[in-house]
Amino acid sequence: MFTLASYWRESFKITMKRTKAQKAGPSKRAAKSEKASSKPKSDQESSDEEASTSKASLVSKPDYQNFEQFLTHLEHQRVCTAASIQEFSFRKKRVRVLSKTEDVKESSLGGVVYWMSRDGRVQDNWALLFAQRLALKLEIPLTVVFCLVPKFLNATIRHYKFMMGGLQEVEQQCRALDIPFHLLMGPAAEKLPQFVKSNDIGAVVCDFAPLRLPRQWVDDVGKALPKSVPLVQVDAHNVVPLWVASDKQEYAARTIRNKINSKLGEYLSEFPPVVRHPHGTGCKNVQAVDWSAAYASLQCDMEVDEVQWAKPGYKAACQQLYEFCSRRLRHFNDKRNDPTADALSGLSPWLHFGHISAQRCALEVQRFRGQHKASADAFCEEAIVRRELADNFCFYNEHYDSLKGLSSWAYQTLDAHRKDKRDPCYSLEELEKSLTYDDLWNSAQLQLVREGKMHGFLRMYWAKKILEWTATPEQALEYSILLNDKYSLDGRDPNGYVGCMWSIGGVHDMGWKERAIFGKVRYMNYQGCRRKFDVNAFVMRYGGKVHKKK
């Protein structure tokens, strides 16, 4: 019997945390020391090494001239960091044990399973890297599985095609590394334990996600797994693991910013590569996924179809990152709030589905800091601090999509104005079909429906107008979340929920001058948008018209 906790203590010099709730107590068992010749680095030494590696890699200006060179550059960065995850100082706090058992059977024929869910990529994935590290240490097989449910909240075929297109690329990359990939058809709580039992799996490594349903999946899987199989979770989505950044709901960006930034020297490091796995039979006896059957099993809305501007998968994500760094980053700081300017990264769909790592994006943008300091800093503020603040809110506030999750001042002010006259007052159908009197709002809604995205500045204006035009603040929040989740490629994401909650309920904001309907929640209007950017140019681009209320 191999003791997982003992291995981690010896290999990473850590005291593992067994987590049943949001806060976990430290293990009381003492760490065992290894021989001097193989003695691992201390926490501080590991931190210093990762920080120096990160800083050294950001000193020089990138020398790639085209996209193929950019891909080569990324591969080179990984190989120069370490030959494999075994030779890398893995940060212990990225991991937490969710099961009571910490023992892995060394004789398990199936080895280690990485249950992929939120982070649909092979490289730059801390969860898969950790799973491979464990499998290499025990000299046992490594397998990747993804559980496909036929219907997920109000996801449409637009979302499924994007997600599954990325998974097809994952399967190809796994096969190239001799790592089997299995698409399990059905709920994880049912299919994953069956797979573990029938394949004699020794341990399961899973992703972290802060939303209710994915967390419930993890809880259900943990209960259904054999008691002898440990379940381990890795935060591969955030740069600073959520449970490291803060152990409570943060009030605003200003209260979490330093907590995150002070830890970037430790966590914003380069990635080692996922390498060809040498143990087990690899992909010899593994059939390719029947993707046609997978698509045929879906029970989602088929009317909202895929968009043309965004292709799924890691390589397409890298193309988007390359174009942003080389062409648009220079304008990001000055033009990011202008919906008519092509200054944004456009990475949110790939970040949402985990096709690319936010940490990778931050690393590459930081290489341009010498040329575009303000833009690089502004991007990292949004991609790290603001994005991880959204995860923090959704994890520590169970009412992240309800007025119950608002601060008392915000709920009280909206409640005090709930009987204020709304004129006009639109139905969900009128909003969905862009039938308001506001040509700018209609154009933004048309962009959302056609392209699966909306400029961030306009998404704030869009949601606030829904508050102004609907019968109650509860209905406004419901409609904004429903429309965003139905059409936006990055729907059902912590950033989306927090964006709607900020716009309608002042989350992470403060009270402003009191006015009708909004109370003290920040107000936005058409004339304010005109002062920010060329409204007419945006309206002409998407064709929103003025519709009189019948």
Coordinates of N, CA, C and O in Angstrom, one line a residue, residues 330-455:
R330 N -0.9 46.8 -27.4 CA -0.4 48.1 -27.3 C -1.6 49.1 -27.1 O -1.4 50.2 -26.6
H331 N -2.8 48.8 -27.6 CA -3.9 49.7 -27.4 C -4.8 49.3 -26.3 O -5.8 50.1 -26.0
F332 N -4.5 48.3 -25.5 CA -5.4 47.8 -24.5 C -5.7 48.8 -23.4 O -6.9 49.0 -23.1
N333 N -4.7 49.4 -22.9 CA -4.9 50.3 -21.8 C -5.8 51.5 -22.1 O -6.7 51.9 -21.4
D334 N -5.6 52.1 -23.3 CA -6.3 53.3 -23.7 C -7.6 53.0 -24.3 O -8.5 53.9 -24.2
K335 N -7.8 51.9 -25.0 CA -9.0 51.7 -25.8 C -9.9 50.5 -25.3 O -10.9 50.2 -26.0
R336 N -9.6 49.9 -24.2 CA -10.3 48.7 -23.8 C -11.8 49.0 -23.4 O -12.6 48.1 -23.4
N337 N -12.2 50.3 -23.1 CA -13.5 50.6 -22.9 C -14.3 51.2 -24.1 O -15.4 51.7 -23.9
D338 N -13.7 51.0 -25.2 CA -14.3 51.5 -26.5 C -14.7 50.3 -27.3 O -13.9 49.6 -27.9
P339 N -16.0 50.1 -27.4 CA -16.6 48.9 -28.1 C -16.3 49.0 -29.6 O -16.4 48.0 -30.3
T340 N -15.9 50.2 -30.2 CA -15.7 50.3 -31.6 C -14.2 50.0 -31.9 O -13.8 49.9 -33.1
A341 N -13.4 49.9 -30.9 CA -11.9 49.7 -31.1 C -11.6 48.2 -30.9 O -12.2 47.5 -30.1
D342 N -10.7 47.7 -31.7 CA -10.3 46.3 -31.6 C -9.1 46.2 -30.7 O -8.0 46.1 -31.1
A343 N -9.4 46.3 -29.4 CA -8.3 46.4 -28.4 C -8.3 45.3 -27.4 O -7.3 45.1 -26.6
L344 N -9.4 44.5 -27.3 CA -9.5 43.5 -26.3 C -8.8 42.2 -26.7 O -8.5 42.0 -27.9
S345 N -8.6 41.3 -25.7 CA -7.9 40.0 -26.0 C -8.9 39.1 -26.7 O -8.4 38.3 -27.6
G346 N -10.2 39.1 -26.4 CA -11.1 38.2 -27.0 C -10.9 36.8 -26.5 O -11.4 35.8 -27.2
L347 N -10.2 36.6 -25.4 CA -9.9 35.2 -25.0 C -10.9 34.5 -24.1 O -10.8 33.4 -23.8
S348 N -12.0 35.3 -23.7 CA -12.9 34.7 -22.7 C -13.5 33.4 -23.1 O -13.7 32.5 -22.2
P349 N -13.9 33.1 -24.3 CA -14.5 31.7 -24.6 C -13.5 30.6 -24.3 O -13.9 29.6 -23.7
W350 N -12.2 30.8 -24.7 CA -11.2 29.8 -24.5 C -10.9 29.7 -23.0 O -10.6 28.6 -22.5
L351 N -10.8 30.8 -22.3 CA -10.6 30.7 -20.8 C -11.7 30.0 -20.1 O -11.5 29.2 -19.2
H352 N -12.9 30.3 -20.5 CA -14.1 29.7 -19.9 C -14.1 28.2 -20.0 O -14.3 27.5 -19.0
F353 N -13.8 27.7 -21.2 CA -13.8 26.2 -21.4 C -12.5 25.6 -21.0 O -12.3 24.4 -21.2
G354 N -11.5 26.4 -20.6 CA -10.2 25.9 -20.1 C -9.4 25.4 -21.3 O -8.4 24.7 -21.1
H355 N -9.6 25.9 -22.5 CA -8.8 25.5 -23.6 C -7.4 26.2 -23.6 O -6.5 25.7 -24.2
I356 N -7.3 27.3 -22.8 CA -6.0 27.9 -22.6 C -6.0 28.3 -21.1 O -7.0 28.6 -20.5
S357 N -4.8 28.4 -20.5 CA -4.6 28.8 -19.1 C -4.5 30.3 -19.0 O -3.7 30.9 -19.7
A358 N -5.2 30.9 -18.0 CA -5.1 32.3 -17.8 C -3.6 32.6 -17.3 O -3.1 33.7 -17.6
Q359 N -3.0 31.7 -16.7 CA -1.6 31.8 -16.3 C -0.7 31.9 -17.5 O 0.2 32.8 -17.5
R360 N -0.9 31.1 -18.5 CA -0.2 31.2 -19.8 C -0.4 32.6 -20.4 O 0.6 33.2 -20.9
C361 N -1.6 33.0 -20.5 CA -1.9 34.3 -21.1 C -1.2 35.5 -20.3 O -0.6 36.3 -21.0
A362 N -1.2 35.4 -19.0 CA -0.5 36.4 -18.2 C 1.0 36.4 -18.4 O 1.6 37.5 -18.6
L363 N 1.6 35.2 -18.5 CA 3.0 35.1 -18.7 C 3.4 35.7 -20.1 O 4.4 36.4 -20.1
E364 N 2.6 35.4 -21.1 CA 3.0 35.9 -22.4 C 2.8 37.4 -22.5 O 3.6 38.1 -23.1
V365 N 1.7 37.9 -21.9 CA 1.5 39.4 -21.9 C 2.6 40.1 -21.2 O 3.1 41.2 -21.6
Q366 N 3.0 39.5 -20.1 CA 4.1 40.2 -19.3 C 5.4 40.3 -20.0 O 6.2 41.1 -19.6
R367 N 5.6 39.5 -21.0 CA 6.9 39.6 -21.8 C 6.9 40.9 -22.6 O 8.0 41.3 -23.0
F368 N 5.8 41.5 -22.7 CA 5.7 42.8 -23.4 C 5.7 44.0 -22.5 O 5.4 45.1 -22.9
R369 N 5.9 43.7 -21.2 CA 5.7 44.8 -20.2 C 6.7 45.9 -20.4 O 6.4 47.1 -20.2
G370 N 7.9 45.6 -21.0 CA 8.9 46.6 -21.3 C 8.5 47.6 -22.3 O 8.8 48.8 -22.3
Q371 N 7.6 47.1 -23.3 CA 7.1 47.9 -24.4 C 5.8 48.6 -24.0 O 5.6 49.7 -24.4
H372 N 4.9 47.8 -23.4 CA 3.6 48.3 -23.1 C 3.2 48.1 -21.7 O 2.3 47.3 -21.3
K373 N 3.9 48.8 -20.7 CA 3.7 48.5 -19.3 C 2.3 48.7 -18.9 O 1.7 47.8 -18.2
A374 N 1.7 49.8 -19.2 CA 0.3 50.1 -18.7 C -0.7 49.1 -19.2 O -1.5 48.6 -18.5
S375 N -0.5 48.7 -20.5 CA -1.4 47.7 -21.0 C -1.2 46.3 -20.4 O -2.2 45.6 -20.1
A376 N 0.0 45.9 -20.2 CA 0.3 44.6 -19.6 C -0.2 44.6 -18.2 O -0.8 43.6 -17.8
D377 N 0.0 45.6 -17.4 CA -0.5 45.7 -16.1 C -2.1 45.7 -16.0 O -2.7 45.0 -15.2
A378 N -2.7 46.4 -17.0 CA -4.2 46.4 -17.0 C -4.7 45.1 -17.4 O -5.7 44.6 -16.8
F379 N -4.1 44.4 -18.3 CA -4.5 43.0 -18.7 C -4.4 42.1 -17.5 O -5.4 41.3 -17.2
C380 N -3.3 42.1 -16.8 CA -3.2 41.2 -15.6 C -4.1 41.5 -14.5 O -4.6 40.6 -13.8
E381 N -4.5 42.8 -14.3 CA -5.5 43.2 -13.4 C -6.8 42.5 -13.7 O -7.5 42.0 -12.8
E382 N -7.2 42.5 -15.0 CA -8.4 41.9 -15.4 C -8.4 40.3 -15.4 O -9.3 39.6 -15.0
A383 N -7.3 39.8 -16.0 CA -7.2 38.4 -16.2 C -6.8 37.6 -14.9 O -7.1 36.4 -14.8
I384 N -6.2 38.3 -13.9 CA -5.9 37.6 -12.7 C -6.8 38.1 -11.5 O -7.6 37.4 -11.0
V385 N -6.6 39.4 -11.2 CA -7.3 39.9 -10.0 C -8.8 39.8 -10.1 O -9.5 39.3 -9.3
R386 N -9.3 40.5 -11.2 CA -10.8 40.5 -11.4 C -11.4 39.2 -11.6 O -12.5 38.9 -11.1
R387 N -10.7 38.4 -12.4 CA -11.3 37.0 -12.7 C -11.3 36.2 -11.5 O -12.3 35.4 -11.2
E388 N -10.2 36.2 -10.7 CA -10.2 35.4 -9.5 C -11.1 35.9 -8.4 O -11.5 35.2 -7.5
L389 N -11.3 37.3 -8.4 CA -12.3 37.8 -7.5 C -13.7 37.2 -7.8 O -14.5 37.0 -6.9
A390 N -14.0 37.0 -9.1 CA -15.3 36.4 -9.4 C -15.4 35.0 -8.9 O -16.5 34.6 -8.4
D391 N -14.3 34.2 -9.0 CA -14.3 32.9 -8.5 C -14.5 32.9 -7.0 O -15.3 32.1 -6.4
N392 N -13.9 33.9 -6.3 CA -14.0 34.0 -4.9 C -15.4 34.3 -4.4 O -16.0 33.6 -3.5
F393 N -16.1 35.2 -5.2 CA -17.5 35.5 -4.8 C -18.4 34.3 -5.0 O -19.2 34.0 -4.1
C394 N -18.3 33.6 -6.1 CA -19.1 32.4 -6.4 C -18.9 31.2 -5.4 O -19.8 30.5 -5.1
F395 N -17.6 31.1 -5.0 CA -17.3 30.0 -4.1 C -17.8 30.2 -2.7 O -18.3 29.3 -2.0
Y396 N -17.6 31.5 -2.2 CA -18.0 31.7 -0.8 C -19.4 32.3 -0.6 O -19.8 32.5 0.5
N397 N -20.1 32.6 -1.7 CA -21.5 33.1 -1.6 C -22.4 32.1 -2.3 O -22.4 32.1 -3.6
E398 N -23.1 31.3 -1.6 CA -24.0 30.3 -2.2 C -25.1 31.0 -3.1 O -25.7 30.3 -3.9
H399 N -25.4 32.3 -2.8 CA -26.4 33.0 -3.6 C -25.8 33.9 -4.6 O -26.2 35.0 -4.8
Y400 N -24.8 33.4 -5.3 CA -24.1 34.2 -6.3 C -24.9 34.6 -7.5 O -24.5 35.5 -8.2
D401 N -26.1 34.0 -7.7 CA -26.9 34.4 -8.8 C -28.3 34.8 -8.4 O -29.3 34.7 -9.1
S402 N -28.4 35.4 -7.2 CA -29.7 35.8 -6.6 C -29.5 37.0 -5.8 O -28.4 37.4 -5.3
L403 N -30.6 37.8 -5.6 CA -30.5 39.0 -4.8 C -30.2 38.7 -3.4 O -29.7 39.6 -2.6
K404 N -30.4 37.5 -2.9 CA -30.0 37.1 -1.6 C -28.5 37.2 -1.4 O -28.0 37.3 -0.2
G405 N -27.7 37.2 -2.5 CA -26.3 37.3 -2.4 C -25.7 38.7 -2.3 O -24.5 38.9 -2.2
L406 N -26.6 39.7 -2.4 CA -26.2 41.1 -2.4 C -25.8 41.6 -1.0 O -26.2 41.0 0.0
S407 N -25.0 42.6 -0.9 CA -24.7 43.3 0.3 C -26.0 43.9 0.9 O -26.9 44.2 0.1
S408 N -26.1 44.1 2.2 CA -27.4 44.6 2.7 C -27.7 46.0 2.2 O -28.9 46.2 1.9
W409 N -26.8 46.8 2.0 CA -27.1 48.2 1.4 C -27.7 48.1 0.0 O -28.7 48.8 -0.3
A410 N -27.2 47.2 -0.8 CA -27.7 47.0 -2.2 C -29.1 46.4 -2.2 O -30.0 46.9 -2.9
Y411 N -29.3 45.4 -1.4 CA -30.6 44.8 -1.4 C -31.7 45.8 -0.8 O -32.8 45.9 -1.4
Q412 N -31.3 46.5 0.2 CA -32.3 47.4 0.8 C -32.6 48.6 -0.1 O -33.8 49.0 -0.2
T413 N -31.6 49.1 -0.9 CA -31.9 50.2 -1.8 C -32.8 49.7 -3.0 O -33.7 50.4 -3.4
L414 N -32.5 48.5 -3.5 CA -33.4 48.0 -4.6 C -34.8 47.7 -4.1 O -35.8 47.9 -4.8
D415 N -34.8 47.2 -2.9 CA -36.2 46.8 -2.3 C -37.0 48.1 -2.1 O -38.2 48.1 -2.3
A416 N -36.3 49.2 -1.7 CA -37.0 50.4 -1.4 C -37.6 51.1 -2.7 O -38.5 51.8 -2.6
H417 N -37.0 50.7 -3.8 CA -37.4 51.3 -5.1 C -38.1 50.3 -6.0 O -38.3 50.6 -7.2
R418 N -38.5 49.1 -5.5 CA -39.1 48.1 -6.3 C -40.5 48.5 -6.9 O -40.9 48.0 -7.9
K419 N -41.1 49.5 -6.2 CA -42.4 49.9 -6.7 C -42.4 51.1 -7.6 O -43.4 51.6 -8.1
D420 N -41.1 51.6 -7.9 CA -41.0 52.7 -8.8 C -41.5 52.4 -10.2 O -41.4 51.2 -10.6
K421 N -42.1 53.3 -10.9 CA -42.6 53.1 -12.2 C -41.6 52.8 -13.2 O -40.6 53.5 -13.3
R422 N -41.8 51.7 -14.0 CA -40.9 51.3 -15.1 C -41.6 51.7 -16.4 O -42.7 51.1 -16.7
D423 N -41.1 52.6 -17.1 CA -41.8 53.0 -18.4 C -40.7 53.3 -19.4 O -40.0 54.3 -19.3
P424 N -40.6 52.4 -20.4 CA -41.4 51.2 -20.7 C -40.9 50.0 -19.8 O -39.9 50.1 -19.2
C425 N -41.7 49.0 -19.9 CA -41.4 47.7 -19.2 C -41.5 46.6 -20.2 O -42.5 46.4 -20.8
Y426 N -40.3 46.0 -20.5 CA -40.2 45.0 -21.6 C -40.3 43.6 -21.1 O -39.9 43.2 -20.0
S427 N -40.8 42.7 -22.0 CA -40.9 41.3 -21.7 C -39.6 40.6 -22.1 O -38.8 41.2 -22.8
L428 N -39.4 39.4 -21.7 CA -38.2 38.7 -22.1 C -38.1 38.5 -23.6 O -37.0 38.7 -24.2
E429 N -39.2 38.3 -24.2 CA -39.2 38.1 -25.7 C -38.8 39.4 -26.4 O -38.0 39.4 -27.4
E430 N -39.3 40.5 -25.9 CA -38.9 41.8 -26.5 C -37.4 42.1 -26.4 O -36.8 42.6 -27.3
L431 N -36.9 41.8 -25.2 CA -35.5 42.0 -25.0 C -34.6 41.0 -25.9 O -33.7 41.5 -26.5
E432 N -35.0 39.8 -25.9 CA -34.3 38.8 -26.7 C -34.2 39.2 -28.2 O -33.2 38.9 -28.8
K433 N -35.3 39.8 -28.7 CA -35.4 40.1 -30.1 C -35.0 41.6 -30.4 O -35.2 42.1 -31.5
S434 N -34.4 42.2 -29.4 CA -33.8 43.6 -29.6 C -34.9 44.6 -30.0 O -34.8 45.3 -31.0
L435 N -36.0 44.6 -29.3 CA -37.2 45.4 -29.7 C -37.4 46.6 -28.7 O -38.5 46.9 -28.3
T436 N -36.3 47.2 -28.2 CA -36.4 48.3 -27.3 C -36.3 49.6 -28.1 O -36.0 49.7 -29.3
Y437 N -36.5 50.7 -27.4 CA -36.4 52.1 -28.0 C -34.9 52.5 -28.1 O -34.7 53.5 -28.7
D438 N -34.0 51.7 -27.5 CA -32.6 52.1 -27.4 C -31.8 51.4 -28.5 O -31.6 50.2 -28.4
D439 N -31.4 52.1 -29.6 CA -30.7 51.5 -30.7 C -29.3 50.9 -30.3 O -28.8 49.9 -30.8
L440 N -28.7 51.6 -29.3 CA -27.4 51.0 -28.8 C -27.6 49.7 -28.1 O -26.9 48.8 -28.3
W441 N -28.6 49.7 -27.2 CA -28.8 48.4 -26.5 C -29.2 47.3 -27.4 O -28.7 46.2 -27.3
N442 N -30.1 47.6 -28.4 CA -30.5 46.6 -29.4 C -29.3 46.1 -30.2 O -29.2 44.9 -30.5
S443 N -28.3 47.0 -30.5 CA -27.1 46.6 -31.3 C -26.3 45.7 -30.4 O -25.7 44.7 -30.9
A444 N -26.2 46.0 -29.1 CA -25.4 45.1 -28.2 C -26.0 43.7 -28.1 O -25.3 42.7 -28.1
Q445 N -27.4 43.7 -28.0 CA -28.1 42.4 -28.0 C -27.9 41.6 -29.3 O -27.7 40.4 -29.3
L446 N -27.9 42.3 -30.4 CA -27.7 41.7 -31.7 C -26.3 41.1 -31.8 O -26.1 40.0 -32.3
Q447 N -25.3 41.8 -31.3 CA -24.0 41.3 -31.3 C -23.9 40.0 -30.4 O -23.2 39.0 -30.8
L448 N -24.6 40.0 -29.3 CA -24.6 38.8 -28.4 C -25.2 37.6 -29.1 O -24.6 36.5 -29.1
V449 N -26.3 37.8 -29.8 CA -27.0 36.7 -30.4 C -26.2 36.2 -31.6 O -26.0 35.0 -31.8
R450 N -25.6 37.1 -32.4 CA -24.9 36.7 -33.6 C -23.5 36.2 -33.4 O -23.1 35.2 -34.0
E451 N -22.8 36.8 -32.5 CA -21.4 36.5 -32.3 C -21.0 35.8 -31.0 O -19.9 35.3 -30.8
G452 N -22.0 35.6 -30.1 CA -21.7 34.9 -28.9 C -20.8 35.7 -27.9 O -20.2 35.1 -27.1
K453 N -20.8 37.0 -28.1 CA -20.0 37.8 -27.2 C -20.5 39.2 -27.2 O -21.4 39.6 -28.0
M454 N -20.1 40.0 -26.2 CA -20.5 41.4 -26.1 C -19.4 42.1 -25.4 O -18.7 41.6 -24.5
H455 N -19.0 43.3 -25.9 CA -18.0 44.1 -25.3 C -18.2 44.3 -23.8 O -19.4 44.6 -23.4

